[in-house]
């Protein structure tokens, strides 16, 4: 049996207490992702490095947009509830964090809707050449941003279902309100958390792919350059993001 990764105490930043081991999927019973006022601590600690890295990234890919997104500072799990403390931060801060071996001053949470079809496929998209993940294949999803925040008695909180619906609609033209949703599940890998749920459409994979292809042809941007239907957990079948391999193994069973 391999050792469990080190889990920082609750007082630290990053992926903190309550998470199971690397890549272990578990059921999520609640989501409480708070967005705090003020700048993210990563800005105060690494501002010049973030700026320099952005100059490099943007020079290499001028299509990148330095908009605001929610970058987490601390993520914990308490009795099945994911509890987060994050801040609105420029996309440049996330790109620096990702390139700097993911220091624990920050962590990232992706909300990923896993689209399933009536013939048993998982539908994923291939990211366009001008994006930060060119050629990578994963389920249509994107960063939580200011448009995905709602206010309650304690302040701003992330609307995860709203983010999922917006991102899928923007990227594929599909409305996940048409699908039957499953429960939320999650995993963590290398300082990033993936919160996902399976959404079953009544249509076949061929029908869903055709709908996405029509959307891509008429979309204003080229964030994605197509979609694929996945029927097994073969980790080498496509150029997957690492979390996708874990989710597909969970859905289809480990590839042999």
mmCIF file of C-alpha atoms in Angstrom:
data_model
loop_
_atom_site.group_PDB
_atom_site.id
_atom_site.type_symbol
_atom_site.label_atom_id
_atom_site.label_comp_id
_atom_site.label_asym_id
_atom_site.label_seq_id
_atom_site.Cartn_x
_atom_site.Cartn_y
_atom_site.Cartn_z
ATOM 1 C CA UNK A 1 0.000 0.000 0.000
ATOM 2 C CA UNK A 2 1.356 3.411 -0.963
ATOM 3 C CA UNK A 3 1.602 6.170 1.593
ATOM 4 C CA UNK A 4 -1.127 8.808 1.767
ATOM 5 C CA UNK A 5 0.116 12.251 0.697
ATOM 6 C CA UNK A 6 0.860 14.779 3.406
ATOM 7 C CA UNK A 7 -2.265 16.781 4.274
ATOM 8 C CA UNK A 8 -1.578 20.204 5.811
ATOM 9 C CA UNK A 9 -3.333 21.187 9.045
ATOM 10 C CA UNK A 10 -6.519 23.248 8.929
ATOM 11 C CA UNK A 11 -4.668 26.503 9.655
ATOM 12 C CA UNK A 12 -2.633 26.258 6.451
ATOM 13 C CA UNK A 13 -3.628 27.359 2.984
ATOM 14 C CA UNK A 14 -4.062 25.139 -0.047
ATOM 15 C CA UNK A 15 -5.685 21.711 0.056
ATOM 16 C CA UNK A 16 -6.127 21.290 3.804
ATOM 17 C CA UNK A 17 -7.750 18.889 6.243
ATOM 18 C CA UNK A 18 -10.416 16.304 5.504
ATOM 19 C CA UNK A 19 -9.402 15.349 1.978
ATOM 20 C CA UNK A 20 -8.726 11.675 1.205
ATOM 21 C CA UNK A 21 -5.609 10.608 -0.667
ATOM 22 C CA UNK A 22 -4.460 11.805 -4.056
ATOM 23 C CA UNK A 23 -6.967 10.908 -6.759
ATOM 24 C CA UNK A 24 -9.498 9.307 -4.394
ATOM 25 C CA UNK A 25 -13.091 10.059 -5.400
ATOM 26 C CA UNK A 26 -15.608 10.606 -2.606
ATOM 27 C CA UNK A 27 -19.266 11.700 -2.353
ATOM 28 C CA UNK A 28 -19.942 15.373 -1.665
ATOM 29 C CA UNK A 29 -22.899 16.215 0.554
ATOM 30 C CA UNK A 30 -22.506 19.997 0.574
ATOM 31 C CA UNK A 31 -20.663 22.906 -1.071
ATOM 32 C CA UNK A 32 -19.716 26.114 0.759
ATOM 33 C CA UNK A 33 -17.269 28.131 -1.340
ATOM 34 C CA UNK A 34 -16.918 31.624 0.098
ATOM 35 C CA UNK A 35 -15.294 34.525 -1.761
ATOM 36 C CA UNK A 36 -13.573 36.932 0.603
ATOM 37 C CA UNK A 37 -13.021 40.663 0.009
ATOM 38 C CA UNK A 38 -9.635 42.079 -0.899
ATOM 39 C CA UNK A 39 -6.706 40.705 -2.883
ATOM 40 C CA UNK A 40 -5.637 37.072 -2.791
ATOM 41 C CA UNK A 41 -2.552 36.514 -0.561
ATOM 42 C CA UNK A 42 -0.702 35.203 -3.617
ATOM 43 C CA UNK A 43 -0.729 38.751 -5.047
ATOM 44 C CA UNK A 44 1.030 40.242 -2.025
ATOM 45 C CA UNK A 45 3.567 37.420 -1.855
ATOM 46 C CA UNK A 46 4.338 36.940 -5.548
ATOM 47 C CA UNK A 47 3.049 39.988 -7.445
ATOM 48 C CA UNK A 48 6.236 40.681 -9.473
ATOM 49 C CA UNK A 49 6.622 37.000 -10.372
ATOM 50 C CA UNK A 50 2.994 36.864 -11.497
ATOM 51 C CA UNK A 51 3.483 39.935 -13.695
ATOM 52 C CA UNK A 52 6.646 38.565 -15.285
ATOM 53 C CA UNK A 53 5.075 35.194 -15.947
ATOM 54 C CA UNK A 54 2.043 36.871 -17.526
ATOM 55 C CA UNK A 55 4.307 38.791 -19.900
ATOM 56 C CA UNK A 56 5.828 35.495 -21.024
ATOM 57 C CA UNK A 57 2.510 33.665 -21.295
ATOM 58 C CA UNK A 58 0.791 36.501 -23.145
ATOM 59 C CA UNK A 59 3.694 36.978 -25.537
ATOM 60 C CA UNK A 60 3.521 33.291 -26.407
ATOM 61 C CA UNK A 61 -0.276 33.335 -26.692
ATOM 62 C CA UNK A 62 -1.755 36.841 -27.235
ATOM 63 C CA UNK A 63 -5.289 35.403 -27.191
ATOM 64 C CA UNK A 64 -5.096 34.814 -23.431
ATOM 65 C CA UNK A 65 -7.357 37.125 -21.433
ATOM 66 C CA UNK A 66 -6.378 38.280 -17.956
ATOM 67 C CA UNK A 67 -9.892 38.398 -16.511
ATOM 68 C CA UNK A 68 -10.895 37.830 -12.910
ATOM 69 C CA UNK A 69 -11.573 34.335 -11.608
ATOM 70 C CA UNK A 70 -12.054 32.752 -8.201
ATOM 71 C CA UNK A 71 -8.722 31.407 -6.987
ATOM 72 C CA UNK A 72 -9.006 29.404 -3.803
ATOM 73 C CA UNK A 73 -6.770 30.030 -0.792
ATOM 74 C CA UNK A 74 -7.930 27.118 1.351
ATOM 75 C CA UNK A 75 -10.103 24.075 0.666
ATOM 76 C CA UNK A 76 -11.178 21.681 3.395
ATOM 77 C CA UNK A 77 -13.689 18.834 3.665
ATOM 78 C CA UNK A 78 -15.947 18.726 6.709
ATOM 79 C CA UNK A 79 -18.393 15.829 7.024
ATOM 80 C CA UNK A 80 -18.656 15.568 3.251
ATOM 81 C CA UNK A 81 -18.999 19.323 2.659
ATOM 82 C CA UNK A 82 -16.324 21.106 0.622
ATOM 83 C CA UNK A 83 -15.551 24.374 2.393
ATOM 84 C CA UNK A 84 -13.532 26.955 0.512
ATOM 85 C CA UNK A 85 -12.060 30.381 1.132
ATOM 86 C CA UNK A 86 -11.145 32.122 -2.092
ATOM 87 C CA UNK A 87 -10.667 35.527 -3.660
ATOM 88 C CA UNK A 88 -11.262 37.086 -7.036
ATOM 89 C CA UNK A 89 -7.852 37.204 -8.686
ATOM 90 C CA UNK A 90 -6.519 37.864 -12.192
ATOM 91 C CA UNK A 91 -6.139 34.838 -14.424
ATOM 92 C CA UNK A 92 -2.426 35.674 -14.477
ATOM 93 C CA UNK A 93 -2.209 34.664 -10.811
ATOM 94 C CA UNK A 94 -3.587 31.207 -11.618
ATOM 95 C CA UNK A 95 -1.211 30.777 -14.570
ATOM 96 C CA UNK A 96 1.768 31.678 -12.371
ATOM 97 C CA UNK A 97 0.605 29.324 -9.604
ATOM 98 C CA UNK A 98 0.210 26.518 -12.114
ATOM 99 C CA UNK A 99 3.675 27.090 -13.575
ATOM 100 C CA UNK A 100 5.365 27.470 -10.170
ATOM 101 C CA UNK A 101 4.710 23.893 -9.015
ATOM 102 C CA UNK A 102 1.473 24.940 -7.291
ATOM 103 C CA UNK A 103 2.701 26.496 -4.022
ATOM 104 C CA UNK A 104 0.207 26.132 -1.140
ATOM 105 C CA UNK A 105 -0.537 29.863 -0.882
ATOM 106 C CA UNK A 106 -3.298 29.037 -3.390
ATOM 107 C CA UNK A 107 -5.237 26.100 -4.738
ATOM 108 C CA UNK A 108 -7.686 25.618 -7.562
ATOM 109 C CA UNK A 109 -11.156 24.122 -7.728
ATOM 110 C CA UNK A 110 -12.733 23.162 -11.032
ATOM 111 C CA UNK A 111 -16.460 22.433 -11.279
ATOM 112 C CA UNK A 112 -16.818 19.781 -13.986
ATOM 113 C CA UNK A 113 -20.140 18.605 -15.457
ATOM 114 C CA UNK A 114 -19.697 15.086 -16.875
ATOM 115 C CA UNK A 115 -22.126 14.774 -19.784
ATOM 116 C CA UNK A 116 -23.350 11.223 -20.416
ATOM 117 C CA UNK A 117 -25.500 9.996 -23.294
ATOM 118 C CA UNK A 118 -28.200 7.370 -23.662
ATOM 119 C CA UNK A 119 -25.761 4.973 -25.349
ATOM 120 C CA UNK A 120 -23.274 5.126 -22.482
ATOM 121 C CA UNK A 121 -20.724 7.673 -23.700
ATOM 122 C CA UNK A 122 -19.044 10.494 -21.843
ATOM 123 C CA UNK A 123 -18.811 13.642 -23.958
ATOM 124 C CA UNK A 124 -15.651 15.739 -23.719
ATOM 125 C CA UNK A 125 -14.302 18.680 -25.703
ATOM 126 C CA UNK A 126 -10.928 19.399 -27.303
ATOM 127 C CA UNK A 127 -9.557 22.800 -26.343
ATOM 128 C CA UNK A 128 -8.623 25.211 -29.097
ATOM 129 C CA UNK A 129 -5.085 26.180 -30.030
ATOM 130 C CA UNK A 130 -5.282 29.674 -28.518
ATOM 131 C CA UNK A 131 -6.381 28.546 -25.038
ATOM 132 C CA UNK A 132 -4.225 27.861 -21.973
ATOM 133 C CA UNK A 133 -4.740 24.096 -22.475
ATOM 134 C CA UNK A 134 -4.373 23.634 -26.249
ATOM 135 C CA UNK A 135 -5.319 20.199 -27.510
ATOM 136 C CA UNK A 136 -6.266 18.903 -24.073
ATOM 137 C CA UNK A 137 -9.441 16.878 -23.802
ATOM 138 C CA UNK A 138 -11.766 17.136 -20.818
ATOM 139 C CA UNK A 139 -15.417 17.705 -20.038
ATOM 140 C CA UNK A 140 -16.624 21.202 -20.896
ATOM 141 C CA UNK A 141 -15.883 23.384 -17.876
ATOM 142 C CA UNK A 142 -14.218 26.628 -16.913
ATOM 143 C CA UNK A 143 -13.083 28.749 -14.024
ATOM 144 C CA UNK A 144 -15.602 30.154 -11.583
ATOM 145 C CA UNK A 145 -15.704 33.905 -12.178
ATOM 146 C CA UNK A 146 -17.533 36.972 -10.874
ATOM 147 C CA UNK A 147 -20.639 36.161 -12.918
ATOM 148 C CA UNK A 148 -20.962 32.882 -10.986
ATOM 149 C CA UNK A 149 -21.162 34.537 -7.553
ATOM 150 C CA UNK A 150 -24.314 35.014 -5.518
ATOM 151 C CA UNK A 151 -24.813 36.732 -2.174
ATOM 152 C CA UNK A 152 -26.224 35.304 1.021
ATOM 153 C CA UNK A 153 -26.324 36.489 4.620
ATOM 154 C CA UNK A 154 -22.579 35.884 5.055
ATOM 155 C CA UNK A 155 -21.365 37.426 1.806
ATOM 156 C CA UNK A 156 -20.436 36.135 -1.636
ATOM 157 C CA UNK A 157 -20.566 32.427 -2.424
ATOM 158 C CA UNK A 158 -19.823 30.442 -5.592
ATOM 159 C CA UNK A 159 -22.858 29.162 -7.490
ATOM 160 C CA UNK A 160 -21.371 25.884 -8.700
ATOM 161 C CA UNK A 161 -24.447 24.583 -10.605
ATOM 162 C CA UNK A 162 -24.759 27.991 -12.262
ATOM 163 C CA UNK A 163 -21.109 27.918 -13.311
ATOM 164 C CA UNK A 164 -21.517 24.428 -14.771
ATOM 165 C CA UNK A 165 -24.586 25.413 -16.754
ATOM 166 C CA UNK A 166 -22.995 28.615 -18.089
ATOM 167 C CA UNK A 167 -19.746 26.984 -19.168
ATOM 168 C CA UNK A 168 -21.399 24.051 -20.950
ATOM 169 C CA UNK A 169 -23.814 26.373 -22.741
ATOM 170 C CA UNK A 170 -21.010 28.717 -23.852
ATOM 171 C CA UNK A 171 -18.683 25.962 -25.042
ATOM 172 C CA UNK A 172 -21.113 23.417 -26.516
ATOM 173 C CA UNK A 173 -24.545 25.017 -26.863
ATOM 174 C CA UNK A 174 -26.003 22.293 -24.620
ATOM 175 C CA UNK A 175 -28.237 23.164 -21.685
ATOM 176 C CA UNK A 176 -27.562 20.798 -18.797
ATOM 177 C CA UNK A 177 -31.004 21.698 -17.507
ATOM 178 C CA UNK A 178 -32.182 19.094 -20.054
ATOM 179 C CA UNK A 179 -30.183 16.360 -18.322
ATOM 180 C CA UNK A 180 -30.858 14.194 -15.285
ATOM 181 C CA UNK A 181 -28.225 15.166 -12.681
ATOM 182 C CA UNK A 182 -26.400 12.764 -10.425
ATOM 183 C CA UNK A 183 -24.863 13.532 -7.022
ATOM 184 C CA UNK A 184 -21.760 15.645 -6.605
ATOM 185 C CA UNK A 185 -18.422 13.880 -6.172
ATOM 186 C CA UNK A 186 -14.866 15.182 -5.844
ATOM 187 C CA UNK A 187 -11.164 14.371 -5.869
ATOM 188 C CA UNK A 188 -7.912 16.236 -5.351
ATOM 189 C CA UNK A 189 -4.644 15.950 -7.241
ATOM 190 C CA UNK A 190 -1.488 18.057 -6.948
ATOM 191 C CA UNK A 191 -3.068 21.057 -5.267
ATOM 192 C CA UNK A 192 -6.171 21.108 -7.464
ATOM 193 C CA UNK A 193 -9.646 19.918 -6.545
ATOM 194 C CA UNK A 194 -12.173 18.661 -9.074
ATOM 195 C CA UNK A 195 -15.838 18.818 -8.090
ATOM 196 C CA UNK A 196 -17.967 16.941 -10.598
ATOM 197 C CA UNK A 197 -21.382 15.495 -11.247
ATOM 198 C CA UNK A 198 -22.703 13.180 -13.925
ATOM 199 C CA UNK A 199 -25.514 14.547 -16.134
ATOM 200 C CA UNK A 200 -27.414 12.078 -18.278
ATOM 201 C CA UNK A 201 -28.966 13.294 -21.522
ATOM 202 C CA UNK A 202 -31.722 11.287 -23.215
ATOM 203 C CA UNK A 203 -29.969 11.591 -26.600
ATOM 204 C CA UNK A 204 -27.330 9.376 -28.193
ATOM 205 C CA UNK A 205 -23.692 10.376 -28.465
ATOM 206 C CA UNK A 206 -24.105 10.932 -32.225
ATOM 207 C CA UNK A 207 -26.946 13.382 -31.603
ATOM 208 C CA UNK A 208 -25.036 15.273 -28.904
ATOM 209 C CA UNK A 209 -21.880 15.476 -31.033
ATOM 210 C CA UNK A 210 -23.929 16.830 -33.933
ATOM 211 C CA UNK A 211 -25.438 19.534 -31.728
ATOM 212 C CA UNK A 212 -21.997 20.554 -30.475
ATOM 213 C CA UNK A 213 -20.568 20.616 -34.011
ATOM 214 C CA UNK A 214 -23.319 23.010 -35.129
ATOM 215 C CA UNK A 215 -22.611 25.240 -32.137
ATOM 216 C CA UNK A 216 -18.858 25.308 -32.817
ATOM 217 C CA UNK A 217 -19.494 26.304 -36.444
ATOM 218 C CA UNK A 218 -21.512 29.356 -35.408
ATOM 219 C CA UNK A 219 -19.795 30.356 -32.134
ATOM 220 C CA UNK A 220 -18.169 33.766 -31.886
ATOM 221 C CA UNK A 221 -14.896 32.327 -30.585
ATOM 222 C CA UNK A 222 -12.946 29.112 -31.051
ATOM 223 C CA UNK A 223 -12.414 28.084 -27.450
ATOM 224 C CA UNK A 224 -13.023 24.480 -28.427
ATOM 225 C CA UNK A 225 -12.329 22.877 -31.780
ATOM 226 C CA UNK A 226 -14.567 19.847 -31.405
ATOM 227 C CA UNK A 227 -15.945 17.152 -29.134
ATOM 228 C CA UNK A 228 -15.407 13.433 -28.657
ATOM 229 C CA UNK A 229 -17.511 10.553 -27.359
ATOM 230 C CA UNK A 230 -15.670 8.339 -24.865
ATOM 231 C CA UNK A 231 -16.791 4.751 -24.235
ATOM 232 C CA UNK A 232 -14.017 3.352 -22.041
ATOM 233 C CA UNK A 233 -11.370 4.255 -19.479
ATOM 234 C CA UNK A 234 -8.308 3.819 -21.716
ATOM 235 C CA UNK A 235 -6.021 6.578 -20.340
ATOM 236 C CA UNK A 236 -4.100 6.801 -23.624
ATOM 237 C CA UNK A 237 -7.103 7.154 -25.929
ATOM 238 C CA UNK A 238 -6.904 10.958 -25.917
ATOM 239 C CA UNK A 239 -4.735 13.795 -24.647
ATOM 240 C CA UNK A 240 -6.553 13.943 -21.320
ATOM 241 C CA UNK A 241 -6.078 16.253 -18.397
ATOM 242 C CA UNK A 242 -5.028 14.032 -15.424
ATOM 243 C CA UNK A 243 -8.317 14.379 -13.543
ATOM 244 C CA UNK A 244 -10.194 13.049 -16.570
ATOM 245 C CA UNK A 245 -8.343 9.744 -16.407
ATOM 246 C CA UNK A 246 -9.445 9.307 -12.783
ATOM 247 C CA UNK A 247 -13.074 10.198 -13.513
ATOM 248 C CA UNK A 248 -13.231 7.890 -16.535
ATOM 249 C CA UNK A 249 -11.763 5.016 -14.508
ATOM 250 C CA UNK A 250 -14.444 5.691 -11.893
ATOM 251 C CA UNK A 251 -17.234 5.607 -14.492
ATOM 252 C CA UNK A 252 -16.080 2.788 -16.770
ATOM 253 C CA UNK A 253 -13.809 0.762 -14.517
ATOM 254 C CA UNK A 254 -10.040 0.630 -14.601
ATOM 255 C CA UNK A 255 -8.523 0.040 -18.029
ATOM 256 C CA UNK A 256 -6.748 -3.277 -18.405
#
